[in-house]
C-alpha atoms as an extended CHARMM CRD file, in Angstrom:
* protein
*
       172  EXT
         1         1  MET       CA            -52.2910000000        3.5360000000       38.6420000000  PROA      1               0.0000000000
         2         2  PRO       CA            -51.8810000000        7.2360000000       37.7620000000  PROA      2               0.0000000000
         3         3  ILE       CA            -48.7600000000        8.2840000000       35.8420000000  PROA      3               0.0000000000
         4         4  ALA       CA            -47.6460000000       10.6670000000       38.6190000000  PROA      4               0.0000000000
         5         5  LYS       CA            -47.6100000000        7.8220000000       41.1270000000  PROA      5               0.0000000000
         6         6  GLN       CA            -45.6680000000        5.5640000000       38.7020000000  PROA      6               0.0000000000
         7         7  THR       CA            -42.9600000000        8.1540000000       38.0870000000  PROA      7               0.0000000000
         8         8  SER       CA            -42.5780000000        8.9770000000       41.7620000000  PROA      8               0.0000000000
         9         9  THR       CA            -41.8480000000        5.3340000000       42.6060000000  PROA      9               0.0000000000
        10        10  LEU       CA            -39.0520000000        5.1020000000       40.0460000000  PROA      10              0.0000000000
        11        11  THR       CA            -35.5100000000        5.8010000000       41.1820000000  PROA      11              0.0000000000
        12        12  PRO       CA            -33.8140000000        8.5500000000       39.1550000000  PROA      12              0.0000000000
        13        13  PRO       CA            -30.7450000000        7.3350000000       37.2270000000  PROA      13              0.0000000000
        14        14  SER       CA            -28.3660000000        9.4460000000       39.3190000000  PROA      14              0.0000000000
        15        15  GLN       CA            -29.5930000000        7.7310000000       42.4970000000  PROA      15              0.0000000000
        16        16  ALA       CA            -29.9960000000        4.2190000000       41.1000000000  PROA      16              0.0000000000
        17        17  PRO       CA            -28.2210000000        1.5870000000       43.1900000000  PROA      17              0.0000000000
        18        18  GLU       CA            -25.2720000000       -0.0530000000       41.4720000000  PROA      18              0.0000000000
        19        19  SER       CA            -26.0440000000       -3.6320000000       40.6190000000  PROA      19              0.0000000000
        20        20  GLY       CA            -22.4350000000       -4.7210000000       40.1740000000  PROA      20              0.0000000000
        21        21  ASN       CA            -23.4370000000       -6.7390000000       37.1030000000  PROA      21              0.0000000000
        22        22  GLY       CA            -22.4960000000       -4.0330000000       34.5830000000  PROA      22              0.0000000000
        23        23  ILE       CA            -19.1770000000       -4.0270000000       32.7770000000  PROA      23              0.0000000000
        24        24  ASN       CA            -17.1460000000       -1.0280000000       31.7500000000  PROA      24              0.0000000000
        25        25  ILE       CA            -16.1100000000       -0.9940000000       28.0800000000  PROA      25              0.0000000000
        26        26  LEU       CA            -12.4990000000       -0.4600000000       29.1570000000  PROA      26              0.0000000000
        27        27  GLN       CA            -12.6390000000       -3.7680000000       31.0370000000  PROA      27              0.0000000000
        28        28  LEU       CA            -13.2580000000       -5.6730000000       27.8060000000  PROA      28              0.0000000000
        29        29  PRO       CA            -10.2820000000       -7.6100000000       26.4220000000  PROA      29              0.0000000000
        30        30  ASN       CA             -8.3040000000       -5.9110000000       23.6610000000  PROA      30              0.0000000000
        31        31  GLU       CA             -9.4080000000       -8.6060000000       21.2020000000  PROA      31              0.0000000000
        32        32  ILE       CA            -13.0630000000       -7.5950000000       21.6130000000  PROA      32              0.0000000000
        33        33  LEU       CA            -12.1860000000       -3.8870000000       21.3510000000  PROA      33              0.0000000000
        34        34  HSD       CA            -10.2590000000       -4.7320000000       18.1860000000  PROA      34              0.0000000000
        35        35  ILE       CA            -13.3730000000       -6.3560000000       16.6610000000  PROA      35              0.0000000000
        36        36  ILE       CA            -15.5010000000       -3.3570000000       17.6690000000  PROA      36              0.0000000000
        37        37  VAL       CA            -13.0050000000       -0.9560000000       16.0510000000  PROA      37              0.0000000000
        38        38  ILE       CA            -12.7950000000       -2.9640000000       12.8290000000  PROA      38              0.0000000000
        39        39  ASN       CA            -16.5790000000       -2.8830000000       12.4360000000  PROA      39              0.0000000000
        40        40  LEU       CA            -16.9520000000        0.8840000000       12.8370000000  PROA      40              0.0000000000
        41        41  PRO       CA            -19.1310000000        2.2760000000       10.0290000000  PROA      41              0.0000000000
        42        42  ASP       CA            -16.8660000000        5.0890000000        8.8010000000  PROA      42              0.0000000000
        43        43  PRO       CA            -13.3110000000        6.4750000000        9.0700000000  PROA      43              0.0000000000
        44        44  LEU       CA            -14.5230000000        9.5350000000       10.9900000000  PROA      44              0.0000000000
        45        45  SER       CA            -15.7910000000        7.3300000000       13.8320000000  PROA      45              0.0000000000
        46        46  TYR       CA            -12.4490000000        5.5290000000       13.7570000000  PROA      46              0.0000000000
        47        47  LEU       CA            -10.6080000000        8.8380000000       14.1670000000  PROA      47              0.0000000000
        48        48  ARG       CA            -12.9090000000       10.0650000000       16.9120000000  PROA      48              0.0000000000
        49        49  LEU       CA            -12.5730000000        6.8580000000       18.9020000000  PROA      49              0.0000000000
        50        50  SER       CA             -8.7880000000        7.1930000000       18.8470000000  PROA      50              0.0000000000
        51        51  VAL       CA             -8.9620000000       10.4100000000       20.8910000000  PROA      51              0.0000000000
        52        52  VAL       CA            -11.3780000000        9.1410000000       23.5540000000  PROA      52              0.0000000000
        53        53  ASN       CA             -8.6060000000        7.9500000000       25.8710000000  PROA      53              0.0000000000
        54        54  LYS       CA             -5.1540000000        6.3670000000       25.8860000000  PROA      54              0.0000000000
        55        55  HSD       CA             -6.4660000000        2.8080000000       25.9810000000  PROA      55              0.0000000000
        56        56  PHE       CA             -8.5500000000        3.2300000000       22.8140000000  PROA      56              0.0000000000
        57        57  ASN       CA             -5.6750000000        5.0540000000       21.1390000000  PROA      57              0.0000000000
        58        58  ALA       CA             -3.3480000000        2.1520000000       21.9590000000  PROA      58              0.0000000000
        59        59  VAL       CA             -5.7840000000       -0.3580000000       20.4500000000  PROA      59              0.0000000000
        60        60  ILE       CA             -6.5060000000        1.7400000000       17.3470000000  PROA      60              0.0000000000
        61        61  SER       CA             -2.9430000000        2.8200000000       16.5920000000  PROA      61              0.0000000000
        62        62  THR       CA             -1.5420000000       -0.6750000000       16.0910000000  PROA      62              0.0000000000
        63        63  PRO       CA             -0.6660000000       -1.3360000000       12.4440000000  PROA      63              0.0000000000
        64        64  TYR       CA             -2.6360000000       -4.5940000000       12.5200000000  PROA      64              0.0000000000
        65        65  THR       CA             -5.8470000000       -2.8310000000       13.6030000000  PROA      65              0.0000000000
        66        66  LYS       CA             -5.3770000000       -0.1370000000       10.9440000000  PROA      66              0.0000000000
        67        67  ARG       CA             -4.8900000000       -2.7290000000        8.2080000000  PROA      67              0.0000000000
        68        68  CYS       CA             -7.8940000000       -4.7640000000        9.3590000000  PROA      68              0.0000000000
        69        69  PHE       CA            -10.1300000000       -1.6770000000        9.5460000000  PROA      69              0.0000000000
        70        70  ILE       CA             -9.1120000000       -0.4850000000        6.0760000000  PROA      70              0.0000000000
        71        71  ARG       CA             -9.5170000000       -3.9680000000        4.5640000000  PROA      71              0.0000000000
        72        72  HSD       CA            -12.9310000000       -4.4790000000        6.2000000000  PROA      72              0.0000000000
        73        73  TRP       CA            -14.1100000000       -0.9850000000        5.2550000000  PROA      73              0.0000000000
        74        74  PHE       CA            -13.0450000000       -1.4030000000        1.6100000000  PROA      74              0.0000000000
        75        75  ASN       CA            -14.6440000000       -4.8390000000        1.3340000000  PROA      75              0.0000000000
        76        76  THR       CA            -17.8790000000       -3.5530000000        2.8690000000  PROA      76              0.0000000000
        77        77  TYR       CA            -18.3060000000       -0.1350000000        1.2400000000  PROA      77              0.0000000000
        78        78  LEU       CA            -16.3450000000       -0.2080000000       -2.0280000000  PROA      78              0.0000000000
        79        79  PRO       CA            -18.7140000000       -0.8180000000       -4.9440000000  PROA      79              0.0000000000
        80        80  THR       CA            -18.1050000000       -3.9550000000       -6.9500000000  PROA      80              0.0000000000
        81        81  SER       CA            -19.2280000000       -2.4500000000      -10.2610000000  PROA      81              0.0000000000
        82        82  ARG       CA            -16.8940000000       -0.4650000000      -12.5190000000  PROA      82              0.0000000000
        83        83  ASP       CA            -19.8780000000        1.5750000000      -13.6690000000  PROA      83              0.0000000000
        84        84  ASP       CA            -20.3030000000        3.0890000000      -10.2150000000  PROA      84              0.0000000000
        85        85  PHE       CA            -18.4730000000        6.4350000000      -10.3290000000  PROA      85              0.0000000000
        86        86  GLU       CA            -18.7760000000        6.9590000000       -6.5630000000  PROA      86              0.0000000000
        87        87  ALA       CA            -15.7920000000        4.6940000000       -5.8710000000  PROA      87              0.0000000000
        88        88  PRO       CA            -12.9960000000        7.1250000000       -6.8740000000  PROA      88              0.0000000000
        89        89  SER       CA            -14.2370000000        9.7120000000       -4.3660000000  PROA      89              0.0000000000
        90        90  ILE       CA            -14.1160000000        7.0860000000       -1.6090000000  PROA      90              0.0000000000
        91        91  ILE       CA            -10.5610000000        6.1860000000       -2.5110000000  PROA      91              0.0000000000
        92        92  GLU       CA             -9.6230000000        9.8390000000       -2.8100000000  PROA      92              0.0000000000
        93        93  TYR       CA            -11.0080000000       10.4600000000        0.6800000000  PROA      93              0.0000000000
        94        94  ILE       CA             -8.8980000000        7.6820000000        2.1840000000  PROA      94              0.0000000000
        95        95  VAL       CA             -5.7370000000        8.7430000000        0.3620000000  PROA      95              0.0000000000
        96        96  ARG       CA             -6.3080000000       12.3470000000        1.4400000000  PROA      96              0.0000000000
        97        97  TYR       CA             -6.8340000000       11.2060000000        5.0250000000  PROA      97              0.0000000000
        98        98  VAL       CA             -3.6300000000        9.1760000000        5.0690000000  PROA      98              0.0000000000
        99        99  CYS       CA             -1.5350000000       11.9060000000        3.4860000000  PROA      99              0.0000000000
       100       100  TYR       CA             -3.1950000000       14.9280000000        5.0910000000  PROA      100             0.0000000000
       101       101  HSD       CA             -3.5330000000       13.7080000000        8.6560000000  PROA      101             0.0000000000
       102       102  ARG       CA             -0.5860000000       11.3580000000        8.9500000000  PROA      102             0.0000000000
       103       103  LEU       CA              2.2000000000       13.3330000000        7.2640000000  PROA      103             0.0000000000
       104       104  PRO       CA              3.6770000000       16.2940000000        9.1130000000  PROA      104             0.0000000000
       105       105  PRO       CA              2.0130000000       19.2230000000        7.3390000000  PROA      105             0.0000000000
       106       106  TYR       CA              4.9290000000       21.6210000000        7.8310000000  PROA      106             0.0000000000
       107       107  ARG       CA              6.6160000000       19.8510000000        4.9160000000  PROA      107             0.0000000000
       108       108  CYS       CA              4.4310000000       21.7730000000        2.4990000000  PROA      108             0.0000000000
       109       109  ARG       CA              5.9420000000       25.1140000000        3.5350000000  PROA      109             0.0000000000
       110       110  LYS       CA              8.3990000000       26.8830000000        1.2470000000  PROA      110             0.0000000000
       111       111  ASP       CA             10.8240000000       27.4270000000        4.1230000000  PROA      111             0.0000000000
       112       112  ARG       CA             10.6200000000       23.8300000000        5.3340000000  PROA      112             0.0000000000
       113       113  THR       CA             13.6730000000       22.0960000000        6.7100000000  PROA      113             0.0000000000
       114       114  GLY       CA             12.2910000000       18.5520000000        6.5200000000  PROA      114             0.0000000000
       115       115  PRO       CA             12.4230000000       16.2250000000        3.5230000000  PROA      115             0.0000000000
       116       116  GLN       CA             10.1230000000       16.9270000000        0.6010000000  PROA      116             0.0000000000
       117       117  ILE       CA              6.7830000000       15.1970000000        0.2780000000  PROA      117             0.0000000000
       118       118  HSD       CA              6.4890000000       12.8100000000       -2.6190000000  PROA      118             0.0000000000
       119       119  MET       CA              3.0580000000       11.7960000000       -3.7960000000  PROA      119             0.0000000000
       120       120  VAL       CA              1.9540000000        8.2600000000       -2.9810000000  PROA      120             0.0000000000
       121       121  PRO       CA              2.9750000000        6.2010000000       -6.0050000000  PROA      121             0.0000000000
       122       122  THR       CA              0.0450000000        4.7680000000       -7.9520000000  PROA      122             0.0000000000
       123       123  PHE       CA              2.0020000000        1.6420000000       -8.8540000000  PROA      123             0.0000000000
       124       124  LEU       CA              1.8780000000        0.4010000000       -5.2600000000  PROA      124             0.0000000000
       125       125  PRO       CA             -0.8390000000       -2.1190000000       -4.4140000000  PROA      125             0.0000000000
       126       126  PRO       CA             -3.3060000000       -0.8380000000       -1.7890000000  PROA      126             0.0000000000
       127       127  SER       CA             -1.7890000000       -3.0400000000        0.8980000000  PROA      127             0.0000000000
       128       128  ARG       CA              1.5720000000       -1.2810000000        0.4730000000  PROA      128             0.0000000000
       129       129  VAL       CA              0.3020000000        2.3320000000        0.6000000000  PROA      129             0.0000000000
       130       130  GLU       CA              0.1500000000        2.1260000000        4.4070000000  PROA      130             0.0000000000
       131       131  ASP       CA              3.7590000000        0.8390000000        4.5100000000  PROA      131             0.0000000000
       132       132  TYR       CA              4.8970000000        3.6280000000        2.1860000000  PROA      132             0.0000000000
       133       133  VAL       CA              3.3380000000        6.3290000000        4.3620000000  PROA      133             0.0000000000
       134       134  SER       CA              4.5890000000        4.7130000000        7.5980000000  PROA      134             0.0000000000
       135       135  ARG       CA              8.1820000000        4.6130000000        6.3320000000  PROA      135             0.0000000000
       136       136  ARG       CA              8.0270000000        8.3100000000        5.5200000000  PROA      136             0.0000000000
       137       137  LEU       CA              6.7050000000        9.1320000000        8.9870000000  PROA      137             0.0000000000
       138       138  GLU       CA              9.3330000000        7.1990000000       10.9210000000  PROA      138             0.0000000000
       139       139  LYS       CA             12.2450000000        9.1170000000        9.3820000000  PROA      139             0.0000000000
       140       140  ASP       CA             11.0810000000       12.5740000000       10.4480000000  PROA      140             0.0000000000
       141       141  PRO       CA             11.8920000000       13.6080000000       14.0560000000  PROA      141             0.0000000000
       142       142  ARG       CA              9.9600000000       16.9270000000       13.8140000000  PROA      142             0.0000000000
       143       143  ARG       CA              6.5170000000       15.3510000000       13.4240000000  PROA      143             0.0000000000
       144       144  GLY       CA              3.8270000000       17.6270000000       14.8250000000  PROA      144             0.0000000000
       145       145  HSD       CA              5.8260000000       20.8340000000       14.4630000000  PROA      145             0.0000000000
       146       146  PRO       CA              3.9740000000       23.7700000000       16.1390000000  PROA      146             0.0000000000
       147       147  ARG       CA              4.4040000000       26.0530000000       13.1110000000  PROA      147             0.0000000000
       148       148  SER       CA              2.7650000000       23.5760000000       10.7770000000  PROA      148             0.0000000000
       149       149  CYS       CA              0.4620000000       24.4850000000        7.9230000000  PROA      149             0.0000000000
       150       150  SER       CA             -2.1730000000       22.5580000000        6.0120000000  PROA      150             0.0000000000
       151       151  MET       CA             -1.6060000000       20.5320000000        2.8770000000  PROA      151             0.0000000000
       152       152  ARG       CA             -4.3890000000       20.0190000000        0.3660000000  PROA      152             0.0000000000
       153       153  TRP       CA             -4.3260000000       18.0490000000       -2.8450000000  PROA      153             0.0000000000
       154       154  SER       CA             -6.3260000000       18.9520000000       -5.8680000000  PROA      154             0.0000000000
       155       155  LYS       CA             -8.0640000000       16.2490000000       -7.8660000000  PROA      155             0.0000000000
       156       156  GLY       CA             -5.8510000000       14.3140000000      -10.2100000000  PROA      156             0.0000000000
       157       157  ASP       CA             -2.5490000000       15.1800000000       -8.5240000000  PROA      157             0.0000000000
       158       158  PHE       CA             -1.7620000000       11.5660000000       -7.8440000000  PROA      158             0.0000000000
       159       159  GLY       CA             -3.7620000000        9.6700000000      -10.4560000000  PROA      159             0.0000000000
       160       160  ILE       CA             -6.7460000000        8.5490000000       -8.4040000000  PROA      160             0.0000000000
       161       161  GLU       CA             -8.2120000000        6.7560000000      -11.4090000000  PROA      161             0.0000000000
       162       162  ASN       CA             -5.0700000000        4.6290000000      -11.6970000000  PROA      162             0.0000000000
       163       163  LEU       CA             -5.2060000000        3.8400000000       -7.9940000000  PROA      163             0.0000000000
       164       164  PHE       CA             -8.8490000000        2.7820000000       -8.3850000000  PROA      164             0.0000000000
       165       165  LEU       CA             -7.9250000000        0.4400000000      -11.2190000000  PROA      165             0.0000000000
       166       166  LYS       CA             -5.0920000000       -1.0750000000       -9.1750000000  PROA      166             0.0000000000
       167       167  ILE       CA             -7.4610000000       -1.7510000000       -6.2780000000  PROA      167             0.0000000000
       168       168  ARG       CA            -10.1200000000       -3.2580000000       -8.5460000000  PROA      168             0.0000000000
       169       169  ILE       CA             -7.5520000000       -5.5080000000      -10.2460000000  PROA      169             0.0000000000
       170       170  GLY       CA             -6.0870000000       -6.5700000000       -6.8900000000  PROA      170             0.0000000000
       171       171  ARG       CA             -9.4980000000       -7.5980000000       -5.4610000000  PROA      171             0.0000000000
       172       172  ARG       CA            -10.2180000000      -10.1970000000       -8.1660000000  PROA      172             0.0000000000
């Protein structure tokens, strides 16, 4: 059969009849969405999925899902060898994400009216860093101020090497 005849007998996708057997991803139970979110390959995909719609944002923004994603991501992608010098940059990326995107950035302004930002203590175990940041966010009513500015940390401001050692010691 010629190719032209084969393609003309096919129904274009826009005109395809609905079979009724398909399922919408939003119809999946939250438990399955939770498993999908936990197994995302990188934090950027996690962030992007949170802005798709309100339902995904509700699933992703629960503290339990955040903890599970971070734990799974660390266990999957954090090198097990101390000789691998790539690990501190991974940890630095996550700490920067938590502090840069989750803290109201207007706090870094000289004319700020909110409480001062304190660096994330390196003596906290990794499981408590999320609690530390969450406590700081709950106290500030002006989160998302329209006149906000950006906050950037330079390397070594918060002892990333010490944080790496704490995580490595805690995983044993």
